[in-house]
PDB file of C-alpha atoms in Angstrom:
ATOM      1  CA  MET A   1     146.353  17.485-109.167  1.00 65.00           C
ATOM      2  CA  GLN A   2     143.583  19.643-110.629  1.00 78.00           C
ATOM      3  CA  SER A   3     140.395  18.130-111.917  1.00 84.00           C
ATOM      4  CA  LEU A   4     138.943  19.139-115.262  1.00 88.00           C
ATOM      5  CA  HIS A   5     136.315  21.341-113.581  1.00 87.00           C
ATOM      6  CA  GLU A   6     138.882  23.119-111.399  1.00 90.00           C
ATOM      7  CA  TRP A   7     141.204  23.677-114.351  1.00 93.00           C
ATOM      8  CA  PHE A   8     138.473  25.412-116.368  1.00 93.00           C
ATOM      9  CA  GLN A   9     138.397  28.120-113.665  1.00 93.00           C
ATOM     10  CA  THR A  10     142.031  29.080-114.391  1.00 95.00           C
ATOM     11  CA  PRO A  11     143.027  31.723-117.008  1.00 96.00           C
ATOM     12  CA  PRO A  12     144.053  29.154-119.663  1.00 96.00           C
ATOM     13  CA  GLY A  13     140.907  27.145-118.869  1.00 95.00           C
ATOM     14  CA  ARG A  14     138.647  30.152-119.471  1.00 96.00           C
ATOM     15  CA  TYR A  15     140.533  30.962-122.649  1.00 97.00           C
ATOM     16  CA  LEU A  16     140.043  27.418-123.955  1.00 97.00           C
ATOM     17  CA  MET A  17     136.390  27.268-122.950  1.00 96.00           C
ATOM     18  CA  ALA A  18     135.605  30.499-124.791  1.00 97.00           C
ATOM     19  CA  TRP A  19     137.027  29.044-128.016  1.00 97.00           C
ATOM     20  CA  GLU A  20     135.237  25.705-127.579  1.00 97.00           C
ATOM     21  CA  GLN A  21     131.916  27.382-126.767  1.00 97.00           C
ATOM     22  CA  ALA A  22     132.078  29.468-129.939  1.00 97.00           C
ATOM     23  CA  ARG A  23     133.136  26.476-132.037  1.00 97.00           C
ATOM     24  CA  ILE A  24     130.376  24.199-130.698  1.00 97.00           C
ATOM     25  CA  ASP A  25     127.768  26.933-131.152  1.00 97.00           C
ATOM     26  CA  ALA A  26     128.682  27.186-134.828  1.00 96.00           C
ATOM     27  CA  ALA A  27     128.718  23.393-135.265  1.00 96.00           C
ATOM     28  CA  VAL A  28     125.292  22.619-133.736  1.00 97.00           C
ATOM     29  CA  ALA A  29     123.361  25.601-135.082  1.00 95.00           C
ATOM     30  CA  ASP A  30     122.420  23.885-138.356  1.00 93.00           C
ATOM     31  CA  ILE A  31     121.943  20.330-137.066  1.00 95.00           C
ATOM     32  CA  PHE A  32     118.244  19.470-137.105  1.00 94.00           C
ATOM     33  CA  GLY A  33     116.228  16.756-135.426  1.00 95.00           C
ATOM     34  CA  TYR A  34     114.223  16.195-132.263  1.00 96.00           C
ATOM     35  CA  HIS A  35     116.488  14.811-129.518  1.00 97.00           C
ATOM     36  CA  SER A  36     119.949  15.989-128.461  1.00 97.00           C
ATOM     37  CA  LEU A  37     122.236  15.109-125.560  1.00 97.00           C
ATOM     38  CA  GLN A  38     125.370  16.540-123.959  1.00 97.00           C
ATOM     39  CA  LEU A  39     127.578  14.228-121.929  1.00 96.00           C
ATOM     40  CA  GLY A  40     129.526  15.878-119.126  1.00 92.00           C
ATOM     41  CA  LEU A  41     131.101  19.307-118.452  1.00 92.00           C
ATOM     42  CA  PRO A  42     128.141  21.348-117.126  1.00 92.00           C
ATOM     43  CA  GLU A  43     130.271  24.517-117.301  1.00 91.00           C
ATOM     44  CA  LEU A  44     129.834  24.504-121.082  1.00 94.00           C
ATOM     45  CA  ASP A  45     126.409  24.769-122.706  1.00 94.00           C
ATOM     46  CA  GLY A  46     126.917  22.816-125.900  1.00 95.00           C
ATOM     47  CA  LEU A  47     123.237  22.865-126.952  1.00 96.00           C
ATOM     48  CA  ARG A  48     122.305  26.506-126.454  1.00 94.00           C
ATOM     49  CA  ARG A  49     122.427  27.329-130.192  1.00 95.00           C
ATOM     50  CA  ASN A  50     120.686  24.153-131.274  1.00 95.00           C
ATOM     51  CA  ARG A  51     116.944  24.251-132.018  1.00 94.00           C
ATOM     52  CA  MET A  52     115.910  20.689-131.211  1.00 96.00           C
ATOM     53  CA  PRO A  53     112.861  20.612-128.928  1.00 95.00           C
ATOM     54  CA  HIS A  54     114.217  17.944-126.568  1.00 96.00           C
ATOM     55  CA  GLN A  55     117.634  18.570-125.003  1.00 96.00           C
ATOM     56  CA  TRP A  56     119.307  16.885-122.051  1.00 95.00           C
ATOM     57  CA  LEU A  57     122.529  17.198-120.072  1.00 95.00           C
ATOM     58  CA  ALA A  58     123.857  13.967-118.579  1.00 94.00           C
ATOM     59  CA  VAL A  59     126.654  13.786-115.987  1.00 92.00           C
ATOM     60  CA  ASP A  60     128.322  10.891-114.221  1.00 88.00           C
ATOM     61  CA  SER A  61     128.527  10.397-110.467  1.00 80.00           C
ATOM     62  CA  THR A  62     131.813  12.323-110.166  1.00 76.00           C
ATOM     63  CA  GLU A  63     130.320  15.488-111.684  1.00 73.00           C
ATOM     64  CA  VAL A  64     127.247  15.837-109.494  1.00 68.00           C
ATOM     65  CA  GLN A  65     129.041  18.030-106.950  1.00 62.00           C
ATOM     66  CA  ALA A  66     132.065  18.964-109.055  1.00 54.00           C
ATOM     67  CA  ALA A  67     130.492  21.896-110.876  1.00 53.00           C
ATOM     68  CA  PRO A  68     127.834  23.565-108.675  1.00 55.00           C
ATOM     69  CA  GLY A  69     127.785  26.690-110.854  1.00 57.00           C
ATOM     70  CA  GLY A  70     127.226  24.877-114.131  1.00 64.00           C
ATOM     71  CA  LEU A  71     124.109  23.772-115.948  1.00 76.00           C
ATOM     72  CA  ARG A  72     121.504  21.667-114.210  1.00 81.00           C
ATOM     73  CA  ALA A  73     121.833  18.030-115.204  1.00 86.00           C
ATOM     74  CA  ALA A  74     118.762  16.139-116.367  1.00 89.00           C
ATOM     75  CA  LEU A  75     120.144  12.717-115.431  1.00 92.00           C
ATOM     76  CA  VAL A  76     123.089  11.021-113.760  1.00 92.00           C
ATOM     77  CA  THR A  77     124.340   7.985-115.639  1.00 92.00           C
ATOM     78  CA  ASP A  78     127.313   5.909-116.639  1.00 92.00           C
ATOM     79  CA  PHE A  79     128.516   7.162-120.016  1.00 93.00           C
ATOM     80  CA  ALA A  80     129.404   3.594-121.014  1.00 92.00           C
ATOM     81  CA  ALA A  81     125.760   2.499-120.534  1.00 93.00           C
ATOM     82  CA  LEU A  82     123.414   5.248-121.681  1.00 95.00           C
ATOM     83  CA  PRO A  83     119.704   4.846-120.775  1.00 94.00           C
ATOM     84  CA  PHE A  84     118.432   5.564-124.290  1.00 96.00           C
ATOM     85  CA  PRO A  85     117.015   3.182-126.905  1.00 96.00           C
ATOM     86  CA  GLU A  86     118.946   2.344-130.001  1.00 96.00           C
ATOM     87  CA  ALA A  87     118.788   4.982-132.752  1.00 96.00           C
ATOM     88  CA  SER A  88     116.873   7.495-130.635  1.00 96.00           C
ATOM     89  CA  LEU A  89     119.089  10.632-130.610  1.00 97.00           C
ATOM     90  CA  ASP A  90     119.900  13.040-133.427  1.00 97.00           C
ATOM     91  CA  LEU A  91     122.858  14.844-131.816  1.00 98.00           C
ATOM     92  CA  VAL A  92     125.367  14.063-129.056  1.00 98.00           C
ATOM     93  CA  VAL A  93     127.946  16.576-127.781  1.00 98.00           C
ATOM     94  CA  LEU A  94     131.081  15.270-126.037  1.00 97.00           C
ATOM     95  CA  PRO A  95     133.113  18.145-124.506  1.00 96.00           C
ATOM     96  CA  HIS A  96     136.274  16.358-123.224  1.00 95.00           C
ATOM     97  CA  THR A  97     134.055  13.424-122.283  1.00 94.00           C
ATOM     98  CA  LEU A  98     136.196  10.728-123.862  1.00 95.00           C
ATOM     99  CA  GLU A  99     139.374  11.993-122.210  1.00 92.00           C
ATOM    100  CA  VAL A 100     138.065  11.666-118.659  1.00 88.00           C
ATOM    101  CA  SER A 101     135.990   8.539-119.265  1.00 88.00           C
ATOM    102  CA  HIS A 102     137.242   5.338-117.622  1.00 88.00           C
ATOM    103  CA  ASP A 103     136.375   3.473-120.826  1.00 91.00           C
ATOM    104  CA  PRO A 104     136.402   5.816-123.848  1.00 93.00           C
ATOM    105  CA  HIS A 105     135.980   2.980-126.379  1.00 94.00           C
ATOM    106  CA  THR A 106     132.756   1.792-124.788  1.00 95.00           C
ATOM    107  CA  THR A 107     131.511   5.357-124.413  1.00 96.00           C
ATOM    108  CA  LEU A 108     132.015   6.000-128.114  1.00 96.00           C
ATOM    109  CA  ARG A 109     130.272   2.729-128.984  1.00 96.00           C
ATOM    110  CA  GLU A 110     127.306   3.769-126.845  1.00 96.00           C
ATOM    111  CA  VAL A 111     127.139   7.064-128.697  1.00 97.00           C
ATOM    112  CA  ALA A 112     127.104   5.183-132.002  1.00 97.00           C
ATOM    113  CA  ARG A 113     124.323   2.920-130.692  1.00 97.00           C
ATOM    114  CA  VAL A 114     121.950   5.689-129.578  1.00 97.00           C
ATOM    115  CA  LEU A 115     122.460   7.902-132.648  1.00 98.00           C
ATOM    116  CA  VAL A 116     120.048   7.627-135.552  1.00 97.00           C
ATOM    117  CA  PRO A 117     121.465   7.004-139.041  1.00 96.00           C
ATOM    118  CA  GLU A 118     122.915  10.303-140.298  1.00 96.00           C
ATOM    119  CA  GLY A 119     123.016  11.561-136.688  1.00 97.00           C
ATOM    120  CA  ARG A 120     125.867  13.838-135.610  1.00 97.00           C
ATOM    121  CA  VAL A 121     128.401  13.761-132.792  1.00 98.00           C
ATOM    122  CA  VAL A 122     130.464  16.826-131.800  1.00 98.00           C
ATOM    123  CA  ILE A 123     133.692  16.071-129.899  1.00 98.00           C
ATOM    124  CA  CYS A 124     136.172  18.435-128.224  1.00 97.00           C
ATOM    125  CA  CYS A 125     139.569  17.212-127.009  1.00 96.00           C
ATOM    126  CA  PHE A 126     142.989  18.464-125.976  1.00 96.00           C
ATOM    127  CA  ASN A 127     145.600  18.140-128.692  1.00 96.00           C
ATOM    128  CA  PRO A 128     148.712  16.253-127.479  1.00 94.00           C
ATOM    129  CA  THR A 129     150.644  17.590-130.486  1.00 94.00           C
ATOM    130  CA  SER A 130     150.760  21.204-129.298  1.00 95.00           C
ATOM    131  CA  LEU A 131     152.687  23.564-127.056  1.00 95.00           C
ATOM    132  CA  TRP A 132     150.329  22.694-124.232  1.00 95.00           C
ATOM    133  CA  GLY A 133     150.820  18.999-124.793  1.00 94.00           C
ATOM    134  CA  ALA A 134     154.616  19.445-124.831  1.00 94.00           C
ATOM    135  CA  ARG A 135     154.539  21.224-121.465  1.00 94.00           C
ATOM    136  CA  GLN A 136     152.271  18.531-120.026  1.00 93.00           C
ATOM    137  CA  ARG A 137     154.750  15.818-121.065  1.00 92.00           C
ATOM    138  CA  ARG A 138     157.622  17.810-119.578  1.00 91.00           C
ATOM    139  CA  GLU A 139     155.802  18.187-116.263  1.00 90.00           C
ATOM    140  CA  HIS A 140     155.096  14.448-116.185  1.00 88.00           C
ATOM    141  CA  LEU A 141     158.836  13.876-116.584  1.00 90.00           C
ATOM    142  CA  TYR A 142     159.636  16.317-113.765  1.00 88.00           C
ATOM    143  CA  GLN A 143     157.163  14.594-111.469  1.00 86.00           C
ATOM    144  CA  ARG A 144     159.201  11.395-111.709  1.00 86.00           C
ATOM    145  CA  PHE A 145     161.957  13.268-109.886  1.00 86.00           C
ATOM    146  CA  GLY A 146     159.590  14.682-107.270  1.00 84.00           C
ATOM    147  CA  CYS A 147     159.052  18.148-108.732  1.00 86.00           C
ATOM    148  CA  GLY A 148     156.893  19.890-111.297  1.00 81.00           C
ATOM    149  CA  GLN A 149     153.195  20.659-111.518  1.00 87.00           C
ATOM    150  CA  LEU A 150     150.929  19.584-114.349  1.00 90.00           C
ATOM    151  CA  TYR A 151     149.703  22.352-116.615  1.00 92.00           C
ATOM    152  CA  LEU A 152     146.612  20.497-117.849  1.00 91.00           C
ATOM    153  CA  PRO A 153     144.250  18.267-115.840  1.00 89.00           C
ATOM    154  CA  GLY A 154     146.020  15.095-114.799  1.00 80.00           C
ATOM    155  CA  ALA A 155     143.054  12.731-115.030  1.00 72.00           C
ATOM    156  CA  GLY A 156     142.328  10.858-118.210  1.00 71.00           C
ATOM    157  CA  ASP A 157     144.179  10.200-121.434  1.00 80.00           C
ATOM    158  CA  PHE A 158     144.462  12.863-124.136  1.00 89.00           C
ATOM    159  CA  LEU A 159     143.445  11.598-127.575  1.00 93.00           C
ATOM    160  CA  GLY A 160     145.257  12.688-130.702  1.00 94.00           C
ATOM    161  CA  TYR A 161     143.194  13.690-133.716  1.00 96.00           C
ATOM    162  CA  LEU A 162     144.373  10.827-135.943  1.00 95.00           C
ATOM    163  CA  ARG A 163     143.769   8.295-133.181  1.00 95.00           C
ATOM    164  CA  LEU A 164     140.231   9.500-132.581  1.00 96.00           C
ATOM    165  CA  ARG A 165     139.510   9.586-136.299  1.00 96.00           C
ATOM    166  CA  ASP A 166     140.502   5.913-136.567  1.00 96.00           C
ATOM    167  CA  TRP A 167     138.148   5.043-133.713  1.00 96.00           C
ATOM    168  CA  LEU A 168     135.308   6.854-135.445  1.00 97.00           C
ATOM    169  CA  ARG A 169     135.995   5.134-138.755  1.00 96.00           C
ATOM    170  CA  LEU A 170     135.752   1.719-137.096  1.00 95.00           C
ATOM    171  CA  LEU A 171     132.291   2.665-135.839  1.00 95.00           C
ATOM    172  CA  SER A 172     131.126   3.778-139.312  1.00 94.00           C
ATOM    173  CA  PHE A 173     131.448   7.490-138.592  1.00 97.00           C
ATOM    174  CA  GLU A 174     132.608   9.953-141.212  1.00 96.00           C
ATOM    175  CA  VAL A 175     134.353  13.141-140.068  1.00 97.00           C
ATOM    176  CA  GLU A 176     132.617  16.076-141.741  1.00 95.00           C
ATOM    177  CA  GLU A 177     134.787  18.866-140.358  1.00 95.00           C
ATOM    178  CA  ALA A 178     137.578  19.416-137.844  1.00 96.00           C
ATOM    179  CA  ASP A 179     139.023  22.650-136.452  1.00 96.00           C
ATOM    180  CA  PHE A 180     142.089  23.312-134.317  1.00 97.00           C
ATOM    181  CA  GLY A 181     142.336  26.324-132.033  1.00 97.00           C
ATOM    182  CA  CYS A 182     144.059  28.031-129.081  1.00 97.00           C
ATOM    183  CA  TYR A 183     147.577  28.530-130.490  1.00 97.00           C
ATOM    184  CA  ARG A 184     148.936  30.637-127.630  1.00 97.00           C
ATOM    185  CA  PRO A 185     151.747  29.057-125.575  1.00 96.00           C
ATOM    186  CA  ALA A 186     151.243  27.328-122.231  1.00 95.00           C
ATOM    187  CA  VAL A 187     151.319  30.333-119.906  1.00 95.00           C
ATOM    188  CA  ASP A 188     149.476  30.738-116.621  1.00 94.00           C
ATOM    189  CA  THR A 189     148.174  34.319-116.451  1.00 96.00           C
ATOM    190  CA  ASP A 190     145.724  36.453-118.387  1.00 96.00           C
ATOM    191  CA  THR A 191     148.438  39.053-118.973  1.00 97.00           C
ATOM    192  CA  TRP A 192     150.711  36.655-120.833  1.00 96.00           C
ATOM    193  CA  LEU A 193     147.800  35.151-122.735  1.00 96.00           C
ATOM    194  CA  ARG A 194     146.897  38.617-124.040  1.00 96.00           C
ATOM    195  CA  ARG A 195     150.482  39.267-125.092  1.00 96.00           C
ATOM    196  CA  PHE A 196     150.413  36.213-127.338  1.00 97.00           C
ATOM    197  CA  GLU A 197     147.025  36.969-128.853  1.00 96.00           C
ATOM    198  CA  TRP A 198     148.645  37.418-132.277  1.00 96.00           C
ATOM    199  CA  MET A 199     149.395  33.674-132.367  1.00 96.00           C
ATOM    200  CA  ASP A 200     145.688  32.890-132.697  1.00 96.00           C
ATOM    201  CA  ARG A 201     145.668  34.853-135.959  1.00 95.00           C
ATOM    202  CA  ALA A 202     148.884  33.348-137.311  1.00 96.00           C
ATOM    203  CA  GLY A 203     148.334  29.771-136.135  1.00 94.00           C
ATOM    204  CA  PRO A 204     145.637  28.668-138.607  1.00 93.00           C
ATOM    205  CA  ARG A 205     147.925  29.691-141.459  1.00 94.00           C
ATOM    206  CA  TRP A 206     151.415  28.695-140.337  1.00 95.00           C
ATOM    207  CA  TRP A 207     150.931  25.759-137.911  1.00 93.00           C
ATOM    208  CA  PRO A 208     147.260  24.750-138.284  1.00 94.00           C
ATOM    209  CA  ILE A 209     147.392  21.300-136.643  1.00 94.00           C
ATOM    210  CA  PHE A 210     149.277  22.411-133.522  1.00 95.00           C
ATOM    211  CA  GLY A 211     146.459  24.131-131.668  1.00 96.00           C
ATOM    212  CA  ALA A 212     145.965  23.298-128.006  1.00 96.00           C
ATOM    213  CA  ALA A 213     142.548  21.743-128.715  1.00 97.00           C
ATOM    214  CA  TYR A 214     140.448  20.516-131.597  1.00 97.00           C
ATOM    215  CA  CYS A 215     136.752  20.141-132.277  1.00 97.00           C
ATOM    216  CA  LEU A 216     135.299  17.776-134.855  1.00 97.00           C
ATOM    217  CA  VAL A 217     131.881  16.884-136.215  1.00 98.00           C
ATOM    218  CA  ALA A 218     131.228  13.316-137.384  1.00 98.00           C
ATOM    219  CA  VAL A 219     128.140  11.789-138.985  1.00 97.00           C
ATOM    220  CA  LYS A 220     126.967   8.209-138.498  1.00 97.00           C
ATOM    221  CA  ARG A 221     126.800   6.343-141.783  1.00 95.00           C
ATOM    222  CA  VAL A 222     124.854   3.114-142.274  1.00 88.00           C
ATOM    223  CA  ARG A 223     125.969   1.032-145.231  1.00 79.00           C
ATOM    224  CA  GLY A 224     123.270  -0.282-147.534  1.00 69.00           C
ATOM    225  CA  MET A 225     120.623   2.036-146.131  1.00 58.00           C
ATOM    226  CA  ARG A 226     118.200   3.885-148.402  1.00 62.00           C
ATOM    227  CA  LEU A 227     116.423   6.916-147.001  1.00 59.00           C
ATOM    228  CA  LEU A 228     112.756   7.130-148.031  1.00 62.00           C
ATOM    229  CA  GLY A 229     111.011  10.459-148.277  1.00 63.00           C
ATOM    230  CA  PRO A 230     107.393  11.238-147.341  1.00 63.00           C
ATOM    231  CA  ALA A 231     104.692   9.527-149.370  1.00 60.00           C
ATOM    232  CA  TRP A 232     103.352  12.842-150.674  1.00 59.00           C
ATOM    233  CA  LYS A 233     106.725  13.580-152.279  1.00 58.00           C
ATOM    234  CA  THR A 234     106.754  10.489-154.480  1.00 57.00           C
ATOM    235  CA  ALA A 235     106.476  11.287-158.169  1.00 57.00           C
ATOM    236  CA  ARG A 236     103.263  10.241-159.854  1.00 61.00           C
ATOM    237  CA  ARG A 237     103.492   8.007-162.880  1.00 61.00           C
ATOM    238  CA  PRO A 238     101.764   9.339-166.037  1.00 60.00           C
ATOM    239  CA  ALA A 239      98.500   7.626-166.856  1.00 60.00           C
ATOM    240  CA  GLY A 240      98.486   5.289-169.865  1.00 61.00           C
ATOM    241  CA  VAL A 241      96.795   6.552-173.086  1.00 60.00           C
ATOM    242  CA  PRO A 242      94.543   3.983-174.844  1.00 62.00           C
ATOM    243  CA  VAL A 243      95.675   3.174-178.403  1.00 58.00           C
ATOM    244  CA  PRO A 244      93.005   1.901-180.891  1.00 62.00           C
ATOM    245  CA  ALA A 245      93.631  -1.508-182.434  1.00 57.00           C
ATOM    246  CA  VAL A 246      94.347  -1.664-186.139  1.00 56.00           C
ATOM    247  CA  ASN A 247      91.519  -3.005-188.343  1.00 54.00           C
ATOM    248  CA  ARG A 248      93.214  -5.781-190.240  1.00 52.00           C
ATOM    249  CA  GLN A 249      90.310  -6.132-192.719  1.00 53.00           C
ATOM    250  CA  HIS A 250      90.880  -2.664-194.173  1.00 49.00           C
ATOM    251  CA  HIS A 251      94.656  -2.710-193.941  1.00 49.00           C
ATOM    252  CA  GLN A 252      95.893  -5.853-195.697  1.00 51.00           C
ATOM    253  CA  PRO A 253      99.558  -6.360-196.263  1.00 50.00           C
ATOM    254  CA  ALA A 254     100.863  -5.394-199.675  1.00 49.00           C
ATOM    255  CA  LYS A 255     101.898  -8.929-200.526  1.00 50.00           C
ATOM    256  CA  ALA A 256      98.431 -10.391-199.798  1.00 50.00           C
ATOM    257  CA  ALA A 257      96.769  -7.660-201.863  1.00 51.00           C
ATOM    258  CA  GLY A 258      99.024  -8.421-204.838  1.00 53.00           C
ATOM    259  CA  GLN A 259      98.172 -12.121-204.742  1.00 56.00           C
ATOM    260  CA  ALA A 260      94.441 -11.380-204.671  1.00 51.00           C
ATOM    261  CA  SER A 261      94.710  -9.114-207.760  1.00 52.00           C
ATOM    262  CA  ALA A 262      96.685 -11.763-209.727  1.00 50.00           C
ATOM    263  CA  SER A 263      94.028 -14.413-208.992  1.00 52.00           C
ATOM    264  CA  ARG A 264      91.228 -12.101-210.223  1.00 52.00           C
ATOM    265  CA  PHE A 265      93.075 -11.378-213.461  1.00 45.00           C
ATOM    266  CA  GLU A 266      93.603 -15.102-214.161  1.00 50.00           C
ATOM    267  CA  SER A 267      89.907 -15.900-213.560  1.00 50.00           C
ATOM    268  CA  GLU A 268      88.802 -13.249-216.079  1.00 51.00           C
ATOM    269  CA  GLY A 269      91.113 -14.622-218.812  1.00 50.00           C
ATOM    270  CA  PHE A 270      93.765 -11.953-218.894  1.00 46.00           C
TER     271      PHE A 270
END
């Protein structure tokens, strides 16, 4: 049974990684902040196009020796218990992290905890509803009879898009965008992958949700929160203009003036 790191060295693994690298690069390029984190898969540099000054790669204990040719990890930690304060990160990238995690629910809750309000999470997963997923299910069935070899990594549980979206909604995330890719069939060699290259052009139009993998970007929403801008951006209130008081001695009401004139006429005998 191949691990995730071994599988990414195969022809279909390199094909999938090239699509995911391009998709993540486009997703993180315009996400701004100060602190970003990638959890797992050192073979993929999910933060290379991001411009945040502080970037870290975290791996778990099983990945320390699994990918010697990948990126250098900044820390080794349990993804279900991240060593970061609450609301301290602006971006978290999860390349197949939830699928191989022993507790994906807790891992996703930890990501929600460490993200700031309006922070982003980028997630890549295999799509069970695809040609690759169909072959994986067939190979699992063959293995019950003592034959067959898995096409995809055997460890972990593949998460469907709708299932993951429900998890994110429960944690107050809102999916901003989602893309499916890698529409070529489940073949094993570079030659056959090149022969089916036309399917990557036809797939987004004719069967868009049946790509072998998907990548989504979700933003953390906080209900009842009001973002305050810098103090120098607050609008200044116009200064009050003094209004002179009316001189009541020179401006008598018309009724009072009429009564005064009638009294004067009576006193003079008119």
